Amino acid sequence: MSPSASLLLLLLLGLSQAQIYQEEEMENDAEKDGVDISTRILTANNASDEFLLEGDLLPPTSRNAMTCWGNSCLWKKSGRQVVVPYVVSRQFPSYERQMIEGAMRAFAGRTCVRFTPRRNEYDYISIENKRGCWSVLGREGGRQELSLNRGGCMYSGVIQHELNHALGFQHEQTRSDRDNYVRINWNNIIQSSAYNFHKHNTNNLNTPYDYSSIMHYGRTAFSVGYGRETITPIPNRNVAIGQRRGLSRWDIQRINLLYRC
């Protein structure tokens, strides 16, 4: 190998490692600060000019935002795989694109869902750098946006949370049987935000309530003040909720059940 070729190879290797280190640094910072997923998402969404339900759900235009009749909002199967076409805005630099694609690979490793770069498919997700972290619930049809603001949403757990919304999953604390597992402290909730805690007629897929779900908000979501709990696990109030590391075992199981993987 010529000296010039060797130098070029070293430069490319250095750039690749720098991008990986930047991604790891962002993830390490997320672990160090101890901020739960709902606080991170809601903080990022403070600047959003969208009308969002439950903090990060964008109401679709074609149906009730909280209802998915039959298979109307599920992504289509191609053979044994569920194919979800996507495009990523050019506003994201290379290392952030790698983080987004890494979060997508977490689904591919343990479910039949495959996020694939769009070719000419009509239905697809357009991942944009807009204000806040938010998604439509399930497949809406045509081009649908999923926002990952570069200033506050670039964490693997947050990305997986929004992608799971796009697959059709709601927040764990709004499922139909939640009162058996958590207490909603209505007096600690900002009055104008109380609707975010209304239960829904969810399809729980015969799976247990999951405190460790990536879709579960933290203890102080929409709180009137610092440290005031809005969600308290019962009967053991010390159970951890609001983790942001990634899909839980039951998150994975539910995807496989819903899409019949």
mmCIF file of C-alpha atoms in Angstrom:
data_model
loop_
_atom_site.group_PDB
_atom_site.id
_atom_site.type_symbol
_atom_site.label_atom_id
_atom_site.label_comp_id
_atom_site.label_asym_id
_atom_site.label_seq_id
_atom_site.Cartn_x
_atom_site.Cartn_y
_atom_site.Cartn_z
ATOM 1 C CA MET A 1 0.000 0.000 0.000
ATOM 2 C CA SER A 2 1.377 3.416 -0.942
ATOM 3 C CA PRO A 3 2.114 6.009 1.788
ATOM 4 C CA SER A 4 -0.727 8.237 0.533
ATOM 5 C CA ALA A 5 -3.209 5.353 0.622
ATOM 6 C CA SER A 6 -2.112 4.436 4.146
ATOM 7 C CA LEU A 7 -2.570 8.031 5.301
ATOM 8 C CA LEU A 8 -6.077 8.160 3.783
ATOM 9 C CA LEU A 9 -7.018 4.901 5.520
ATOM 10 C CA LEU A 10 -5.844 6.252 8.881
ATOM 11 C CA LEU A 11 -7.811 9.470 8.420
ATOM 12 C CA LEU A 12 -10.996 7.567 7.565
ATOM 13 C CA LEU A 13 -10.510 5.276 10.576
ATOM 14 C CA GLY A 14 -10.015 8.298 12.809
ATOM 15 C CA LEU A 15 -13.216 9.937 11.569
ATOM 16 C CA SER A 16 -15.177 6.720 12.097
ATOM 17 C CA GLN A 17 -13.889 6.348 15.654
ATOM 18 C CA ALA A 18 -14.651 10.008 16.409
ATOM 19 C CA GLN A 19 -18.270 9.496 15.358
ATOM 20 C CA ILE A 20 -18.577 6.370 17.502
ATOM 21 C CA TYR A 21 -17.057 8.157 20.483
ATOM 22 C CA GLN A 22 -19.480 11.075 20.061
ATOM 23 C CA GLU A 23 -22.417 8.663 20.052
ATOM 24 C CA GLU A 24 -21.126 6.823 23.121
ATOM 25 C CA GLU A 25 -20.555 10.114 24.909
ATOM 26 C CA MET A 26 -24.167 11.175 24.336
ATOM 27 C CA GLU A 27 -25.423 7.851 25.690
ATOM 28 C CA ASN A 28 -23.084 8.013 28.679
ATOM 29 C CA ASP A 29 -24.313 11.517 29.503
ATOM 30 C CA ALA A 30 -27.883 10.196 29.415
ATOM 31 C CA GLU A 31 -26.979 7.534 31.961
ATOM 32 C CA LYS A 32 -25.076 9.912 34.238
ATOM 33 C CA ASP A 33 -27.781 12.520 34.746
ATOM 34 C CA GLY A 34 -30.444 10.040 35.912
ATOM 35 C CA VAL A 35 -33.225 11.847 34.026
ATOM 36 C CA ASP A 36 -36.218 9.597 33.265
ATOM 37 C CA ILE A 37 -37.602 9.289 29.764
ATOM 38 C CA SER A 38 -40.734 11.373 30.340
ATOM 39 C CA THR A 39 -38.790 14.298 31.799
ATOM 40 C CA ARG A 40 -36.413 14.212 28.851
ATOM 41 C CA ILE A 41 -39.223 14.082 26.279
ATOM 42 C CA LEU A 42 -41.470 16.644 27.974
ATOM 43 C CA THR A 43 -38.572 19.047 28.455
ATOM 44 C CA ALA A 44 -37.701 18.785 24.761
ATOM 45 C CA ASN A 45 -41.367 19.286 23.851
ATOM 46 C CA ASN A 46 -41.728 22.533 25.805
ATOM 47 C CA ALA A 47 -40.645 24.374 22.668
ATOM 48 C CA SER A 48 -42.965 22.460 20.328
ATOM 49 C CA ASP A 49 -45.691 24.364 18.518
ATOM 50 C CA GLU A 50 -47.601 21.124 17.786
ATOM 51 C CA PHE A 51 -50.727 20.036 19.653
ATOM 52 C CA LEU A 52 -49.531 16.856 21.351
ATOM 53 C CA LEU A 53 -51.518 14.260 23.269
ATOM 54 C CA GLU A 54 -49.941 12.625 26.331
ATOM 55 C CA GLY A 55 -46.879 14.778 25.777
ATOM 56 C CA ASP A 56 -45.565 13.289 22.539
ATOM 57 C CA LEU A 57 -48.382 11.894 20.365
ATOM 58 C CA LEU A 58 -49.309 13.873 17.267
ATOM 59 C CA PRO A 59 -53.039 13.472 16.458
ATOM 60 C CA PRO A 60 -53.405 11.925 12.998
ATOM 61 C CA THR A 61 -55.765 13.464 10.481
ATOM 62 C CA SER A 62 -57.378 10.240 9.257
ATOM 63 C CA ARG A 63 -58.713 8.666 12.495
ATOM 64 C CA ASN A 64 -59.175 9.000 16.255
ATOM 65 C CA ALA A 65 -55.690 9.454 17.719
ATOM 66 C CA MET A 66 -56.290 6.964 20.503
ATOM 67 C CA THR A 67 -58.046 4.294 18.450
ATOM 68 C CA CYS A 68 -56.678 1.780 15.964
ATOM 69 C CA TRP A 69 -59.512 -0.280 14.495
ATOM 70 C CA GLY A 70 -58.483 -3.795 13.485
ATOM 71 C CA ASN A 71 -55.307 -3.701 11.418
ATOM 72 C CA SER A 72 -55.974 -0.234 10.017
ATOM 73 C CA CYS A 73 -52.906 1.369 11.580
ATOM 74 C CA LEU A 74 -50.478 -1.541 11.496
ATOM 75 C CA TRP A 75 -47.547 -1.600 9.108
ATOM 76 C CA LYS A 76 -47.756 -4.189 6.358
ATOM 77 C CA LYS A 77 -45.954 -7.485 6.244
ATOM 78 C CA SER A 78 -43.731 -8.565 3.396
ATOM 79 C CA GLY A 79 -43.323 -12.281 3.793
ATOM 80 C CA ARG A 80 -42.444 -12.870 7.442
ATOM 81 C CA GLN A 81 -41.162 -9.352 8.064
ATOM 82 C CA VAL A 82 -42.943 -6.111 8.900
ATOM 83 C CA VAL A 83 -41.384 -3.478 6.654
ATOM 84 C CA VAL A 84 -41.419 0.142 7.850
ATOM 85 C CA PRO A 85 -39.879 2.429 5.210
ATOM 86 C CA TYR A 86 -38.206 5.610 6.463
ATOM 87 C CA VAL A 87 -36.211 8.632 5.401
ATOM 88 C CA VAL A 88 -33.968 10.716 7.654
ATOM 89 C CA SER A 89 -33.626 14.468 7.229
ATOM 90 C CA ARG A 90 -30.275 15.724 5.980
ATOM 91 C CA GLN A 91 -30.204 18.053 8.990
ATOM 92 C CA PHE A 92 -28.916 15.129 11.051
ATOM 93 C CA PRO A 93 -25.123 14.704 10.880
ATOM 94 C CA SER A 94 -23.619 11.295 10.265
ATOM 95 C CA TYR A 95 -23.145 10.269 13.909
ATOM 96 C CA GLU A 96 -26.783 11.114 14.732
ATOM 97 C CA ARG A 97 -27.988 9.118 11.738
ATOM 98 C CA GLN A 98 -25.946 6.238 13.115
ATOM 99 C CA MET A 99 -27.669 6.628 16.488
ATOM 100 C CA ILE A 100 -31.131 6.597 14.855
ATOM 101 C CA GLU A 101 -30.266 3.535 12.779
ATOM 102 C CA GLY A 102 -28.767 1.849 15.844
ATOM 103 C CA ALA A 103 -32.056 2.321 17.708
ATOM 104 C CA MET A 104 -33.862 0.805 14.726
ATOM 105 C CA ARG A 105 -31.572 -2.232 14.780
ATOM 106 C CA ALA A 106 -32.710 -2.933 18.355
ATOM 107 C CA PHE A 107 -36.109 -3.833 16.870
ATOM 108 C CA ALA A 108 -34.623 -5.964 14.081
ATOM 109 C CA GLY A 109 -32.561 -8.024 16.500
ATOM 110 C CA ARG A 110 -35.538 -9.357 18.465
ATOM 111 C CA THR A 111 -38.708 -8.792 16.415
ATOM 112 C CA CYS A 112 -39.854 -9.181 12.805
ATOM 113 C CA VAL A 113 -39.970 -5.384 12.363
ATOM 114 C CA ARG A 114 -37.490 -4.007 9.849
ATOM 115 C CA PHE A 115 -37.032 -0.268 9.435
ATOM 116 C CA THR A 116 -35.748 0.053 5.873
ATOM 117 C CA PRO A 117 -34.660 3.082 3.825
ATOM 118 C CA ARG A 118 -37.539 4.170 1.611
ATOM 119 C CA ARG A 119 -37.385 3.510 -2.101
ATOM 120 C CA ASN A 120 -40.768 4.407 -3.584
ATOM 121 C CA GLU A 121 -43.215 3.155 -0.940
ATOM 122 C CA TYR A 122 -46.332 5.266 -0.393
ATOM 123 C CA ASP A 123 -46.459 4.782 3.396
ATOM 124 C CA TYR A 124 -43.302 5.810 5.216
ATOM 125 C CA ILE A 125 -41.886 7.636 8.248
ATOM 126 C CA SER A 126 -40.043 10.894 7.696
ATOM 127 C CA ILE A 127 -37.692 11.511 10.626
ATOM 128 C CA GLU A 128 -37.300 15.263 11.065
ATOM 129 C CA ASN A 129 -35.363 17.667 13.260
ATOM 130 C CA LYS A 130 -38.376 19.627 14.494
ATOM 131 C CA ARG A 131 -39.275 21.061 17.893
ATOM 132 C CA GLY A 132 -39.535 18.205 20.354
ATOM 133 C CA CYS A 133 -39.780 14.408 20.323
ATOM 134 C CA TRP A 134 -43.091 13.118 18.957
ATOM 135 C CA SER A 135 -44.791 10.671 16.613
ATOM 136 C CA VAL A 136 -48.158 9.671 15.208
ATOM 137 C CA LEU A 137 -49.694 6.528 16.756
ATOM 138 C CA GLY A 138 -49.269 3.661 14.295
ATOM 139 C CA ARG A 139 -49.364 3.847 10.491
ATOM 140 C CA GLU A 140 -51.402 6.802 9.303
ATOM 141 C CA GLY A 141 -50.869 6.397 5.578
ATOM 142 C CA GLY A 142 -48.643 8.317 3.195
ATOM 143 C CA ARG A 143 -45.815 10.410 4.577
ATOM 144 C CA GLN A 144 -45.937 10.728 8.365
ATOM 145 C CA GLU A 145 -43.497 12.697 10.441
ATOM 146 C CA LEU A 146 -41.589 11.600 13.511
ATOM 147 C CA SER A 147 -39.687 14.394 15.226
ATOM 148 C CA LEU A 148 -36.347 13.970 16.974
ATOM 149 C CA ASN A 149 -35.071 17.399 17.894
ATOM 150 C CA ARG A 150 -31.291 17.469 17.836
ATOM 151 C CA GLY A 151 -31.241 19.549 21.002
ATOM 152 C CA GLY A 152 -33.020 17.112 23.310
ATOM 153 C CA CYS A 153 -34.141 13.855 21.700
ATOM 154 C CA MET A 154 -30.920 12.209 20.577
ATOM 155 C CA TYR A 155 -30.872 9.347 23.056
ATOM 156 C CA SER A 156 -31.378 5.722 22.090
ATOM 157 C CA GLY A 157 -34.222 5.183 24.593
ATOM 158 C CA VAL A 158 -36.101 8.287 23.413
ATOM 159 C CA ILE A 159 -35.721 7.245 19.770
ATOM 160 C CA GLN A 160 -37.011 3.730 20.537
ATOM 161 C CA HIS A 161 -39.924 5.235 22.493
ATOM 162 C CA GLU A 162 -41.059 7.314 19.507
ATOM 163 C CA LEU A 163 -40.509 4.462 17.038
ATOM 164 C CA ASN A 164 -42.679 2.241 19.234
ATOM 165 C CA HIS A 165 -45.450 4.862 19.044
ATOM 166 C CA ALA A 166 -45.113 4.734 15.264
ATOM 167 C CA LEU A 167 -45.624 0.954 15.430
ATOM 168 C CA GLY A 168 -48.938 1.525 17.258
ATOM 169 C CA PHE A 169 -48.111 1.366 20.979
ATOM 170 C CA GLN A 170 -49.468 3.796 23.557
ATOM 171 C CA HIS A 171 -48.053 4.787 26.928
ATOM 172 C CA GLU A 172 -48.084 2.050 29.542
ATOM 173 C CA GLN A 173 -49.608 4.226 32.274
ATOM 174 C CA THR A 174 -52.751 4.887 30.181
ATOM 175 C CA ARG A 175 -53.602 1.216 29.557
ATOM 176 C CA SER A 176 -57.051 0.031 30.591
ATOM 177 C CA ASP A 177 -56.009 -1.868 33.738
ATOM 178 C CA ARG A 178 -53.441 0.603 35.039
ATOM 179 C CA ASP A 179 -55.373 1.372 38.273
ATOM 180 C CA ASN A 180 -54.401 -2.062 39.559
ATOM 181 C CA TYR A 181 -50.705 -1.201 39.263
ATOM 182 C CA VAL A 182 -50.222 2.545 39.650
ATOM 183 C CA ARG A 183 -51.969 5.347 41.515
ATOM 184 C CA ILE A 184 -52.484 8.583 39.612
ATOM 185 C CA ASN A 185 -52.044 11.496 42.024
ATOM 186 C CA TRP A 186 -54.468 13.934 40.423
ATOM 187 C CA ASN A 187 -53.742 16.728 42.922
ATOM 188 C CA ASN A 188 -50.094 16.760 41.839
ATOM 189 C CA ILE A 189 -50.871 17.091 38.132
ATOM 190 C CA ILE A 190 -50.995 20.406 36.277
ATOM 191 C CA GLN A 191 -54.721 20.884 35.868
ATOM 192 C CA SER A 192 -54.590 21.652 32.163
ATOM 193 C CA SER A 193 -52.550 18.470 31.594
ATOM 194 C CA ALA A 194 -54.812 16.060 33.490
ATOM 195 C CA TYR A 195 -56.287 14.685 30.246
ATOM 196 C CA ASN A 196 -52.903 13.097 29.547
ATOM 197 C CA PHE A 197 -53.627 10.541 32.282
ATOM 198 C CA HIS A 198 -57.016 9.361 31.050
ATOM 199 C CA LYS A 199 -57.189 5.615 30.533
ATOM 200 C CA HIS A 200 -57.821 4.130 27.098
ATOM 201 C CA ASN A 201 -59.531 0.993 25.879
ATOM 202 C CA THR A 202 -56.223 -0.619 25.002
ATOM 203 C CA ASN A 203 -55.444 -4.014 23.543
ATOM 204 C CA ASN A 204 -53.085 -5.339 26.219
ATOM 205 C CA LEU A 205 -52.393 -8.531 24.251
ATOM 206 C CA ASN A 206 -52.844 -10.628 27.404
ATOM 207 C CA THR A 207 -49.534 -9.352 28.736
ATOM 208 C CA PRO A 208 -48.858 -8.096 32.275
ATOM 209 C CA TYR A 209 -48.480 -4.463 33.239
ATOM 210 C CA ASP A 210 -44.843 -3.535 32.632
ATOM 211 C CA TYR A 211 -43.218 -0.997 34.952
ATOM 212 C CA SER A 212 -39.994 -1.403 32.964
ATOM 213 C CA SER A 213 -41.554 -0.629 29.568
ATOM 214 C CA ILE A 214 -39.814 1.982 27.423
ATOM 215 C CA MET A 215 -43.356 3.375 27.040
ATOM 216 C CA HIS A 216 -43.871 4.061 30.772
ATOM 217 C CA TYR A 217 -43.573 7.680 31.881
ATOM 218 C CA GLY A 218 -41.734 8.608 35.048
ATOM 219 C CA ARG A 219 -43.017 9.521 38.501
ATOM 220 C CA THR A 220 -43.215 13.282 37.999
ATOM 221 C CA ALA A 221 -44.645 13.605 34.468
ATOM 222 C CA PHE A 222 -46.756 16.795 34.175
ATOM 223 C CA SER A 223 -46.131 17.565 37.863
ATOM 224 C CA VAL A 224 -47.150 20.843 39.501
ATOM 225 C CA GLY A 225 -43.803 21.087 41.258
ATOM 226 C CA TYR A 226 -40.379 19.592 41.739
ATOM 227 C CA GLY A 227 -40.484 16.132 43.304
ATOM 228 C CA ARG A 228 -44.296 15.918 43.358
ATOM 229 C CA GLU A 229 -45.213 12.417 42.166
ATOM 230 C CA THR A 230 -47.956 12.120 39.583
ATOM 231 C CA ILE A 231 -47.561 8.345 39.140
ATOM 232 C CA THR A 232 -46.935 6.023 42.102
ATOM 233 C CA PRO A 233 -46.487 2.251 41.643
ATOM 234 C CA ILE A 234 -48.680 0.050 43.864
ATOM 235 C CA PRO A 235 -48.463 -1.884 46.088
ATOM 236 C CA ASN A 236 -44.676 -1.343 46.104
ATOM 237 C CA ARG A 237 -44.083 2.367 45.592
ATOM 238 C CA ASN A 238 -40.319 1.780 45.230
ATOM 239 C CA VAL A 239 -40.617 -0.006 41.890
ATOM 240 C CA ALA A 240 -38.595 1.810 39.232
ATOM 241 C CA ILE A 241 -40.550 3.373 36.349
ATOM 242 C CA GLY A 242 -39.575 5.589 33.444
ATOM 243 C CA GLN A 243 -36.374 3.826 32.317
ATOM 244 C CA ARG A 244 -34.818 5.048 29.056
ATOM 245 C CA ARG A 245 -32.239 2.373 28.257
ATOM 246 C CA GLY A 246 -34.275 0.527 25.625
ATOM 247 C CA LEU A 247 -37.055 -1.936 24.858
ATOM 248 C CA SER A 248 -38.029 -4.175 27.767
ATOM 249 C CA ARG A 249 -38.670 -7.906 27.443
ATOM 250 C CA TRP A 250 -42.432 -7.271 27.364
ATOM 251 C CA ASP A 251 -42.086 -4.427 24.847
ATOM 252 C CA ILE A 252 -40.433 -6.935 22.519
ATOM 253 C CA GLN A 253 -43.012 -9.622 23.252
ATOM 254 C CA ARG A 254 -45.892 -7.242 22.511
ATOM 255 C CA ILE A 255 -44.453 -6.213 19.155
ATOM 256 C CA ASN A 256 -44.174 -9.878 18.205
ATOM 257 C CA LEU A 257 -47.735 -10.561 19.389
ATOM 258 C CA LEU A 258 -49.299 -7.525 17.695
ATOM 259 C CA TYR A 259 -47.591 -8.211 14.373
ATOM 260 C CA ARG A 260 -47.807 -12.004 14.691
ATOM 261 C CA CYS A 261 -44.099 -12.483 14.264
#
